[in-house]
């Protein structure tokens, strides 16, 4: 069996199952258990309160502050004197703590999507919880041994109800623990759910499915190399050299711990699907394609309900399926980056006999070509094997069965859609936006020698890179100068996505703008030289595309890559147009820090990048000055007598280290 880290659920006093039943707990749980909570009413403190005792029974780590050794298998080395080649002869990569993988068995907990205090004992990700039996650790505000009790205040009315999740967030070990399976879902309900469930009450109710996508693996791909690389001797040059060929590829995505699960629907039935992308790596940026016979309506992104306009326009659904090395096709598809959640109403087609439909997936983003070839080869082999026994492709299958009886249901009419609550109104623009730059230094995607930076520096635990003031709106332009589509995520408050595009000749050129900005908490940053779908009107055939697409792309300072597809015959087509290779990708977001002060983080949600330095500390301070307030349920934090000194500000430039703000 693979040595995995996973969650065990312990039955204790006061435990209540969602369905009211008592039964044996099956441990370990991959994914972890689902918790269902209800947020408070407006002006009240009657929201559900989550209290979780986290017990660390992982093996004691010998030196939790030492970087895990990583060898550079991208270079060649000479054979030994006896002419043999060995893995241990490849050089170790130079690393600097804390911007490295370390402390594999030190953990904590992050409540992703929760609008709660970032201070202890709530969504406190600066905690290090060491395994039971660890010696020479003095318990403090940030260090605990064995157990830690998270006590969340009652969920406020300003908590976005929807699909959220929890996972470890100890810097240095986050990626390894999540890729082992340490993640679970939290469903928070409120007035929007009441409205939606009431709408379908007379139709027999709305089946609500939580679908957690994971890539379970024992080791981090491209770092520990599990299974180890194959070493060969190459004598095509003089002298001979030893080469290492990686054998590791991203694990096949599973849903709720199952490969290609089968969901059953009745003809005409509508179900609510809550998709959670709990993967950790670039290969986990998924494009999911729905069979065109299904009706699809997105109703929420990252646990935040859609506005009426976004429900009507469906800005995140695409009909153009563009995947490298595949012919373009018409397929209702969505992109989910690691950390994203998306809620859909899915309507089954009317069929006269049991029919199974495959919902396919593909890796998105500019991953290295050799990595993509291995991923595609694995997927093609899996599909071939499944076809041989007349099974579907690997993500999930939906079987529509008339024997269960039809269940005619209709999508909500846009005029019925509820208005956004006051705390989800559009955030005003700022005249001078803040620029935050995600960058990667290195020659090859997934190479162990790459460095991951934000604003030119790596993570420093000793200071805050950004200081925001409570109730003061922010507008940020976040750029990306590399091929991976780094998913930007910041804790505590969701943000609004205003536009995304490319910086062409140094100027932001939006290729996707949202007239009703989208609420979310995680966004995959467009790649450098990103390719965009541009509307081209009707295109009748490939010869017509050869005439129209170059003109469409050139008009936006982009170049046609040869791909196009018709999304509505005789009316709408799109051309795939690429920005210049030197053009940085960017997004423009707006955020409004409300309710809570304290220190939190922003980071890349390709968690191996976060563990290796692509993270920053952010603090929210009181309007009165550089102070945080002690959290008090239902009470303002920023009042005289309730202040805590804020963190010090990071210098503009520094060298990463445990005390980088001190000048190291």
XYZ file of C-alpha atoms in Angstrom:
664
model
C 0.000 0.000 0.000
C 1.058 3.587 -0.627
C 2.187 5.542 2.461
C -0.453 8.280 2.494
C -1.371 10.973 4.991
C -5.132 11.144 5.480
C -7.830 12.248 7.925
C -9.491 9.943 10.450
C -12.816 10.952 11.963
C -13.232 10.257 15.683
C -16.750 9.719 17.030
C -17.240 11.737 20.197
C -19.851 13.359 22.468
C -22.245 15.610 20.611
C -21.416 14.170 17.196
C -24.404 14.222 14.869
C -24.583 12.730 11.400
C -26.268 14.822 8.730
C -28.834 12.085 8.023
C -29.426 11.375 11.718
C -28.014 7.848 11.458
C -25.299 6.229 13.565
C -22.951 3.810 11.863
C -19.344 2.709 11.912
C -16.837 5.271 10.704
C -14.589 4.015 7.932
C -11.077 5.401 8.379
C -8.931 6.727 6.866
C -11.294 8.940 4.887
C -10.298 10.103 1.394
C -11.670 12.655 0.938
C -12.290 13.757 4.511
C -15.812 14.035 5.943
C -18.281 16.607 4.635
C -19.600 19.126 7.164
C -22.857 21.017 6.657
C -23.307 24.335 8.459
C -25.761 27.220 8.312
C -24.730 30.837 8.434
C -26.345 33.403 10.704
C -29.302 35.633 9.951
C -28.749 39.308 9.210
C -27.961 41.227 12.382
C -27.794 38.039 14.469
C -25.025 35.826 15.874
C -27.014 32.604 15.459
C -24.830 31.000 12.784
C -23.500 27.499 13.282
C -20.197 27.262 15.111
C -17.550 24.754 14.057
C -15.267 23.408 16.754
C -12.665 20.973 15.512
C -9.908 19.274 17.471
C -7.045 18.411 15.134
C -4.784 15.659 16.436
C -1.456 15.106 14.690
C -0.610 11.401 14.754
C 1.865 11.580 11.874
C 5.409 10.332 12.554
C 7.717 12.673 14.430
C 9.836 14.711 12.012
C 13.561 14.676 12.798
C 14.246 18.246 11.662
C 11.070 20.060 10.579
C 13.078 23.120 9.493
C 15.419 21.315 7.092
C 14.702 21.470 3.370
C 13.863 18.083 1.897
C 16.742 17.013 -0.370
C 15.870 17.341 -4.049
C 18.087 16.063 -6.823
C 18.366 17.683 -10.219
C 17.517 14.976 -12.724
C 17.392 17.433 -15.634
C 21.200 17.406 -16.006
C 23.598 14.668 -17.052
C 26.376 13.247 -14.882
C 29.400 11.097 -15.739
C 29.278 7.348 -15.053
C 31.235 5.921 -12.164
C 34.643 4.362 -12.719
C 33.020 0.969 -13.291
C 30.811 2.484 -16.012
C 27.565 2.330 -14.014
C 24.984 5.058 -13.419
C 23.251 5.757 -10.095
C 20.514 8.154 -8.963
C 22.504 9.348 -5.959
C 25.195 10.731 -8.286
C 22.871 13.454 -9.578
C 23.507 16.792 -7.827
C 21.391 18.135 -5.004
C 19.506 21.360 -5.696
C 20.544 24.341 -3.575
C 17.616 25.516 -1.424
C 16.947 28.147 1.221
C 14.549 27.583 4.112
C 11.628 28.365 4.280
C 11.160 28.516 0.475
C 11.397 24.742 0.125
C 9.546 21.545 0.884
C 10.073 20.803 4.574
C 8.384 19.542 7.732
C 6.385 16.822 5.958
C 4.496 15.847 9.121
C 3.880 19.292 10.619
C 0.336 20.393 9.858
C -2.561 22.787 10.560
C -5.966 23.524 9.008
C -7.306 26.088 6.539
C -11.021 26.706 6.048
C -10.960 27.638 2.372
C -13.774 30.015 1.436
C -14.720 30.841 5.031
C -15.257 34.483 5.940
C -13.953 34.207 9.502
C -11.133 35.712 11.514
C -7.603 34.745 10.435
C -6.499 35.024 14.055
C -6.130 32.058 16.414
C -7.970 29.819 17.102
C -9.913 30.278 13.856
C -8.557 30.249 10.268
C -5.014 30.512 11.615
C -2.703 29.123 8.924
C 0.475 30.457 10.560
C 0.141 27.646 13.108
C 2.630 24.746 13.206
C 1.075 21.654 14.793
C 3.879 19.160 15.434
C 3.252 15.399 15.752
C 2.559 13.892 19.139
C 5.826 13.048 20.856
C 7.812 15.890 19.286
C 10.542 17.104 21.636
C 12.170 20.533 22.007
C 9.139 22.542 20.824
C 7.917 25.183 23.251
C 4.150 25.693 22.877
C 3.327 29.251 21.801
C 0.781 31.191 19.783
C 2.188 29.711 16.561
C 3.542 26.338 17.772
C 1.600 23.421 19.256
C 2.365 19.748 19.813
C -0.086 16.884 19.383
C -3.484 18.589 19.334
C -4.987 21.979 18.534
C -8.594 23.021 19.018
C -9.989 25.264 16.301
C -12.957 27.250 17.595
C -14.660 29.245 14.869
C -17.004 32.039 15.860
C -20.637 31.617 14.726
C -20.757 31.981 10.946
C -21.855 35.563 10.184
C -24.514 36.666 7.732
C -21.681 38.072 5.583
C -20.334 34.546 5.031
C -21.008 33.555 1.419
C -23.160 30.455 1.546
C -22.054 27.749 -0.808
C -19.430 25.117 -1.535
C -16.254 25.408 0.513
C -13.551 23.047 1.719
C -10.801 22.469 4.251
C -7.219 21.283 3.901
C -3.810 21.592 5.600
C -1.922 24.839 5.047
C 1.398 24.442 6.836
C 3.941 26.186 4.627
C 6.451 23.625 3.371
C 4.200 20.564 3.666
C 0.878 21.755 2.241
C 1.301 20.165 -1.184
C 2.405 16.772 0.098
C -0.405 16.484 2.629
C -3.138 17.579 0.215
C -1.880 15.319 -2.581
C -1.981 12.441 -0.077
C -5.703 13.109 0.337
C -6.005 15.449 3.329
C -8.992 17.533 2.193
C -12.742 17.596 2.680
C -15.784 19.723 1.936
C -17.896 22.139 3.948
C -21.341 23.098 2.675
C -22.647 26.358 4.142
C -26.339 27.058 3.635
C -28.486 30.164 3.863
C -31.265 32.123 2.118
C -30.061 31.331 -1.418
C -30.307 27.591 -0.737
C -33.734 28.076 0.832
C -34.916 29.828 -2.335
C -33.415 27.236 -4.688
C -34.700 24.223 -2.758
C -38.122 25.833 -2.450
C -38.216 26.354 -6.204
C -37.880 22.612 -6.774
C -39.934 21.391 -3.815
C -42.967 20.628 -5.988
C -40.780 18.766 -8.515
C -39.695 16.199 -5.975
C -36.703 18.107 -4.650
C -33.242 18.908 -5.935
C -30.628 16.172 -5.619
C -27.482 17.858 -4.254
C -24.171 16.143 -5.077
C -20.759 17.086 -3.668
C -17.991 16.018 -6.083
C -14.434 16.405 -4.771
C -11.769 16.037 -7.460
C -8.389 14.830 -6.203
C -5.149 13.425 -7.597
C -4.044 11.069 -4.840
C -0.335 10.285 -4.816
C 2.219 9.173 -2.254
C 4.867 11.681 -3.311
C 4.997 15.037 -5.041
C 5.590 14.639 -8.739
C 8.866 16.038 -10.114
C 10.372 16.414 -6.623
C 10.627 13.114 -4.749
C 10.051 11.314 -8.072
C 7.837 8.414 -7.086
C 8.417 6.011 -8.745
C 12.100 6.981 -9.076
C 13.471 8.015 -12.464
C 15.006 5.500 -14.808
C 18.768 5.998 -15.200
C 20.412 5.115 -18.490
C 23.885 5.504 -19.936
C 24.112 7.427 -23.193
C 27.248 6.867 -25.230
C 26.072 8.724 -28.317
C 28.445 11.427 -27.112
C 32.064 11.144 -26.073
C 32.474 10.734 -23.163
C 29.386 8.766 -22.098
C 26.893 10.433 -19.750
C 24.184 9.264 -17.369
C 20.634 10.515 -17.966
C 17.554 10.291 -15.746
C 14.090 9.891 -17.273
C 11.179 10.709 -14.935
C 8.546 8.006 -14.577
C 6.121 10.052 -12.514
C 2.998 11.620 -14.019
C 0.099 13.365 -12.292
C -2.267 10.790 -10.846
C -5.540 10.176 -12.640
C -8.239 12.445 -11.176
C -10.661 10.762 -8.803
C -14.050 11.969 -7.617
C -14.910 11.282 -3.989
C -12.083 8.757 -3.891
C -13.322 6.843 -6.945
C -11.965 6.632 -10.473
C -14.691 7.334 -13.003
C -17.696 7.093 -10.663
C -21.128 6.531 -12.205
C -23.932 8.974 -11.376
C -27.542 8.098 -12.150
C -30.183 10.571 -13.290
C -33.771 10.364 -14.468
C -34.783 11.776 -17.877
C -35.374 15.514 -17.599
C -34.061 15.639 -14.034
C -32.008 18.578 -12.760
C -29.354 17.988 -10.110
C -27.068 20.401 -8.292
C -23.429 19.425 -8.722
C -20.883 21.014 -6.403
C -17.439 20.495 -7.963
C -14.370 21.051 -5.784
C -10.922 20.962 -7.391
C -8.821 19.684 -4.486
C -5.806 18.914 -6.676
C -2.452 20.538 -6.004
C -0.406 20.719 -9.194
C -0.309 22.314 -12.632
C -1.596 19.051 -14.076
C -4.666 19.566 -11.891
C -5.876 22.569 -13.902
C -8.803 20.785 -15.451
C -10.988 21.480 -18.444
C -14.168 19.482 -17.947
C -16.386 18.827 -20.941
C -20.085 17.991 -20.619
C -21.883 16.025 -23.301
C -23.854 18.593 -25.354
C -27.102 16.688 -24.745
C -27.019 17.868 -21.124
C -28.279 21.269 -20.081
C -25.786 23.159 -17.898
C -26.284 26.325 -15.859
C -23.630 27.587 -13.477
C -25.109 29.119 -10.335
C -22.059 29.861 -8.155
C -18.279 30.227 -8.304
C -16.023 29.499 -5.330
C -18.999 29.230 -3.026
C -20.495 32.614 -3.980
C -23.853 32.764 -5.745
C -24.079 34.254 -9.229
C -25.705 37.608 -9.773
C -28.848 37.662 -11.896
C -26.857 38.968 -14.865
C -24.154 36.313 -14.589
C -26.757 33.560 -14.276
C -28.332 34.796 -17.493
C -25.064 35.315 -19.400
C -23.120 32.267 -18.079
C -19.717 33.957 -18.577
C -17.584 30.992 -17.431
C -19.139 28.342 -19.677
C -17.602 27.875 -23.109
C -18.720 25.876 -26.129
C -15.296 25.932 -27.812
C -13.167 22.926 -26.804
C -9.562 23.800 -27.660
C -7.059 21.259 -26.341
C -3.499 20.815 -27.696
C -3.096 17.827 -30.005
C -6.882 17.400 -30.269
C -9.188 18.678 -33.005
C -11.388 21.605 -31.916
C -14.934 20.573 -31.139
C -18.213 21.865 -29.770
C -18.469 20.797 -26.141
C -19.926 22.602 -23.133
C -16.861 23.023 -20.948
C -15.566 24.692 -17.814
C -12.105 25.343 -16.404
C -11.354 24.525 -12.774
C -8.002 25.513 -11.310
C -6.734 23.936 -8.090
C -8.736 25.514 -5.271
C -11.729 26.433 -7.442
C -15.262 25.347 -6.664
C -18.167 25.639 -9.061
C -21.864 24.855 -8.636
C -23.970 23.772 -11.612
C -27.536 22.840 -12.312
C -27.225 19.833 -14.630
C -30.259 18.705 -16.648
C -30.373 15.151 -18.014
C -31.526 14.582 -21.598
C -34.763 12.819 -22.443
C -33.884 9.275 -23.499
C -36.001 6.191 -24.183
C -33.453 3.625 -23.004
C -30.682 3.598 -20.412
C -27.880 5.713 -21.860
C -24.504 6.484 -20.306
C -22.626 9.673 -21.119
C -18.936 10.272 -20.476
C -17.949 13.653 -19.053
C -14.368 14.108 -20.208
C -11.429 16.038 -18.822
C -8.143 17.395 -20.073
C -5.224 19.278 -18.566
C -5.285 23.001 -19.332
C -2.585 25.643 -19.137
C 0.859 25.718 -20.697
C 2.466 22.703 -19.079
C 5.741 21.411 -20.453
C 5.279 19.445 -23.698
C 6.954 16.320 -22.326
C 4.681 16.404 -19.285
C 1.634 16.866 -21.517
C 2.682 13.944 -23.709
C 2.912 11.676 -20.673
C -0.454 12.884 -19.353
C -2.094 12.418 -22.767
C -0.508 8.987 -23.206
C -1.866 7.916 -19.836
C -5.342 9.243 -20.640
C -5.379 7.647 -24.093
C -4.327 4.306 -22.631
C -7.046 4.564 -19.998
C -9.665 5.440 -22.608
C -8.554 2.575 -24.864
C -8.795 0.114 -21.985
C -12.228 1.397 -21.048
C -13.458 1.287 -24.647
C -12.303 -2.320 -24.877
C -14.833 -3.202 -22.196
C -17.329 -0.626 -23.516
C -16.771 1.756 -20.623
C -16.517 5.564 -20.653
C -13.512 7.922 -20.401
C -12.042 8.418 -16.989
C -13.455 11.469 -15.149
C -17.068 10.491 -14.472
C -20.049 8.891 -16.193
C -23.717 9.848 -16.019
C -26.271 7.164 -16.803
C -29.789 8.364 -17.590
C -32.290 5.608 -16.839
C -35.933 5.842 -18.037
C -36.800 2.830 -15.869
C -36.635 5.179 -12.883
C -39.371 7.293 -14.422
C -39.092 10.780 -15.922
C -38.591 13.788 -13.681
C -39.383 16.865 -15.784
C -37.728 19.920 -14.283
C -36.907 23.380 -15.610
C -34.058 25.787 -14.987
C -34.914 28.913 -12.995
C -35.983 31.827 -15.134
C -33.493 34.730 -14.857
C -36.331 37.019 -13.758
C -36.824 34.746 -10.732
C -33.184 34.985 -9.682
C -32.668 36.518 -6.218
C -30.853 39.812 -5.833
C -27.375 39.838 -4.355
C -27.232 40.598 -0.606
C -25.732 43.896 0.493
C -22.275 42.449 1.230
C -22.019 41.073 -2.334
C -22.729 44.349 -4.119
C -20.181 45.466 -6.718
C -17.002 46.967 -5.268
C -16.115 50.442 -6.613
C -13.040 50.863 -8.796
C -9.843 52.469 -7.542
C -8.017 55.193 -9.507
C -4.558 53.702 -8.866
C -4.562 49.897 -8.742
C -1.923 47.913 -6.864
C 0.216 45.629 -9.033
C 1.172 42.179 -7.743
C 3.549 40.161 -9.939
C 3.698 36.355 -9.963
C 6.911 35.146 -11.579
C 8.899 31.986 -12.101
C 12.624 31.836 -12.722
C 13.865 28.732 -14.487
C 14.289 27.107 -17.841
C 11.764 24.261 -17.771
C 8.289 23.865 -16.270
C 8.377 21.340 -13.401
C 12.182 21.519 -13.135
C 13.390 21.238 -9.513
C 15.716 24.227 -10.015
C 12.878 26.672 -10.714
C 12.259 29.522 -8.270
C 8.769 30.831 -7.534
C 8.334 34.472 -6.554
C 5.764 37.188 -5.949
C 6.922 40.757 -6.517
C 10.436 39.426 -7.046
C 10.786 37.849 -3.583
C 10.033 34.525 -1.924
C 7.994 33.925 1.192
C 9.060 35.571 4.432
C 7.202 34.461 7.595
C 8.507 37.396 9.637
C 6.584 40.327 8.143
C 3.587 41.437 6.076
C 4.051 42.167 2.365
C 0.697 43.966 2.082
C -1.223 46.030 4.621
C -4.917 46.623 3.889
C -7.253 48.830 5.886
C -10.594 47.489 7.051
C -13.523 48.665 4.876
C -11.247 50.351 2.296
C -11.770 48.919 -1.233
C -8.776 47.644 -3.179
C -8.156 47.168 -6.900
C -5.281 44.934 -7.937
C -3.690 44.002 -11.246
C -2.025 40.605 -10.825
C 0.449 39.612 -13.543
C 2.041 36.336 -14.593
C 5.327 36.148 -16.499
C 5.486 32.367 -16.887
C 3.801 29.453 -18.627
C 1.961 27.862 -15.664
C -1.396 29.463 -14.953
C -0.673 30.136 -11.285
C -4.003 30.159 -9.394
C -4.083 33.292 -7.211
C -5.860 32.786 -3.879
C -6.197 35.070 -0.871
C -7.801 34.105 2.428
C -10.662 35.611 4.494
C -12.497 37.718 1.852
C -13.592 36.808 -1.683
C -12.783 39.201 -4.514
C -14.473 40.309 -7.724
C -12.960 39.460 -11.106
C -13.332 42.484 -13.379
C -11.301 41.449 -16.424
C -8.462 39.271 -17.629
C -6.140 39.695 -20.554
C -2.554 40.239 -21.661
C -0.106 43.107 -21.208
C 0.727 43.983 -24.812
C 3.447 46.618 -25.220
C 3.188 47.144 -21.471
C -0.502 48.054 -21.562
C -3.351 45.896 -20.222
C -5.504 44.602 -23.080
C -8.632 42.914 -21.684
C -9.809 39.896 -23.665
C -12.493 38.879 -21.165
C -14.397 41.603 -19.326
C -17.314 41.057 -16.986
C -20.075 43.651 -16.995
C -21.204 42.097 -13.728
C -17.897 41.322 -11.987
C -17.654 37.734 -10.768
C -17.251 36.892 -7.103
C -14.619 34.209 -6.432
C -11.603 33.519 -4.221
C -9.270 31.708 -6.654
C -8.374 32.664 -10.235
C -5.945 30.971 -12.624
C -3.699 33.743 -13.930
C -3.445 33.773 -17.733
C -0.120 32.524 -19.052
C 2.560 34.631 -20.642
C 1.669 34.653 -24.340
C -1.824 33.395 -23.497
C -4.264 32.330 -26.229
C -7.782 33.755 -26.175
C -11.097 32.880 -27.816
C -12.193 35.849 -29.946
C -15.601 36.161 -31.564
C -15.507 35.932 -35.349
C -19.138 35.845 -36.480
C -20.152 33.022 -38.817
C -17.368 30.861 -40.276
C -18.546 28.404 -42.903
C -15.535 26.185 -43.454
C -11.779 26.008 -43.020
C -11.149 28.147 -46.102
C -13.385 30.829 -44.617
C -11.487 30.544 -41.329
C -8.189 31.028 -43.175
C -9.538 34.382 -44.356
C -11.347 35.625 -41.232
C -9.331 34.409 -38.252
C -6.041 36.170 -39.119
C -7.966 39.438 -39.455
C -9.831 38.906 -36.180
C -6.606 38.161 -34.324
C -4.506 40.901 -35.912
C -7.130 43.501 -34.969
C -6.378 42.681 -31.302
C -2.564 42.534 -31.684
C -2.610 38.744 -31.501
C -1.752 35.886 -33.859
C -4.060 33.097 -35.010
C -2.843 29.645 -33.973
C -4.911 27.816 -36.605
C -7.777 26.749 -34.326
C -11.406 27.766 -34.685
C -14.836 26.326 -33.982
C -18.436 27.274 -34.723
C -20.487 27.637 -31.548
C -23.793 28.541 -33.219
C -24.150 27.504 -36.877
C -24.512 30.425 -39.239
C -24.157 32.979 -36.436
C -21.229 32.561 -34.038
C -17.705 31.189 -34.279
C -14.525 31.800 -32.336
C -10.885 31.947 -33.369
C -8.104 31.037 -30.951
C -5.727 34.020 -30.915
C -2.404 34.174 -29.065
C -0.820 37.245 -27.516
C 2.886 37.884 -28.258
C 5.103 35.386 -26.450
C 6.593 38.158 -24.284
C 3.181 39.470 -23.150
C 2.422 38.882 -19.489
C -0.978 37.540 -18.560
C -2.989 39.559 -16.039
C -6.246 39.777 -14.124
C -7.889 42.824 -12.581
C -9.687 42.172 -9.303
C -11.413 44.260 -6.644
C -11.689 43.350 -2.999
C -13.168 44.845 0.137
C -11.819 43.645 3.494
C -14.710 43.631 5.950
C -15.456 42.418 9.480
C -12.059 40.962 10.422
C -8.508 42.142 11.039
C -5.318 40.145 11.437
C -2.684 38.380 9.352
C -3.538 36.064 6.453
C -1.841 34.918 3.257
C -2.103 35.098 -0.512
C -0.417 32.464 -2.631
C -0.353 30.263 -5.704
C -2.735 27.312 -5.324
C -0.404 25.014 -7.204
C 0.651 24.092 -3.713
C 4.148 22.929 -4.595
C 4.777 26.489 -5.804
C 3.378 27.907 -2.564
C 5.583 25.632 -0.454
C 8.614 26.764 -2.447
C 8.092 30.477 -1.910
C 5.114 31.707 -3.963
C 3.260 33.117 -0.967
C 2.985 36.426 0.871
C 1.652 37.552 4.223
C -1.175 40.084 4.131
C -2.585 41.941 7.106
C -5.835 43.827 7.564
C -5.523 46.662 10.074
C -7.962 48.979 11.789
C -8.682 52.443 10.323
C -7.277 54.014 13.511
C -3.721 52.849 12.791
C -1.378 49.833 12.652
C -3.500 47.654 14.904
C -5.575 44.513 14.734
C -8.624 44.013 16.889
C -9.424 41.045 19.098
C -12.251 39.078 17.404
C -15.581 39.412 19.204
C -18.631 37.665 17.687
C -21.178 40.191 16.464
C -19.097 43.129 17.710
C -16.757 45.517 15.866
C -13.089 44.737 16.355
C -11.658 48.202 15.915
C -12.628 49.939 19.150
C -10.445 51.547 21.787
C -9.136 49.031 24.306
C -9.394 46.127 21.848
C -6.226 46.716 19.826
C -3.297 44.365 19.116
C -0.080 45.705 17.517
C 0.027 44.829 13.822
C 2.857 42.973 12.080
C 5.822 44.885 10.719
C 5.952 45.635 7.014
C 8.348 43.673 4.817
C 11.105 45.598 3.046
C 10.650 45.932 -0.702
C 13.482 43.511 -1.404
C 15.004 40.875 0.818
C 16.549 37.432 0.747
C 14.209 34.699 1.921
C 14.836 33.229 5.341
C 13.127 32.744 8.708
C 13.960 36.355 9.705
C 14.059 38.130 6.345
C 12.472 41.319 7.677
C 15.481 41.659 9.967
C 17.784 42.040 7.009
C 19.021 38.497 6.470
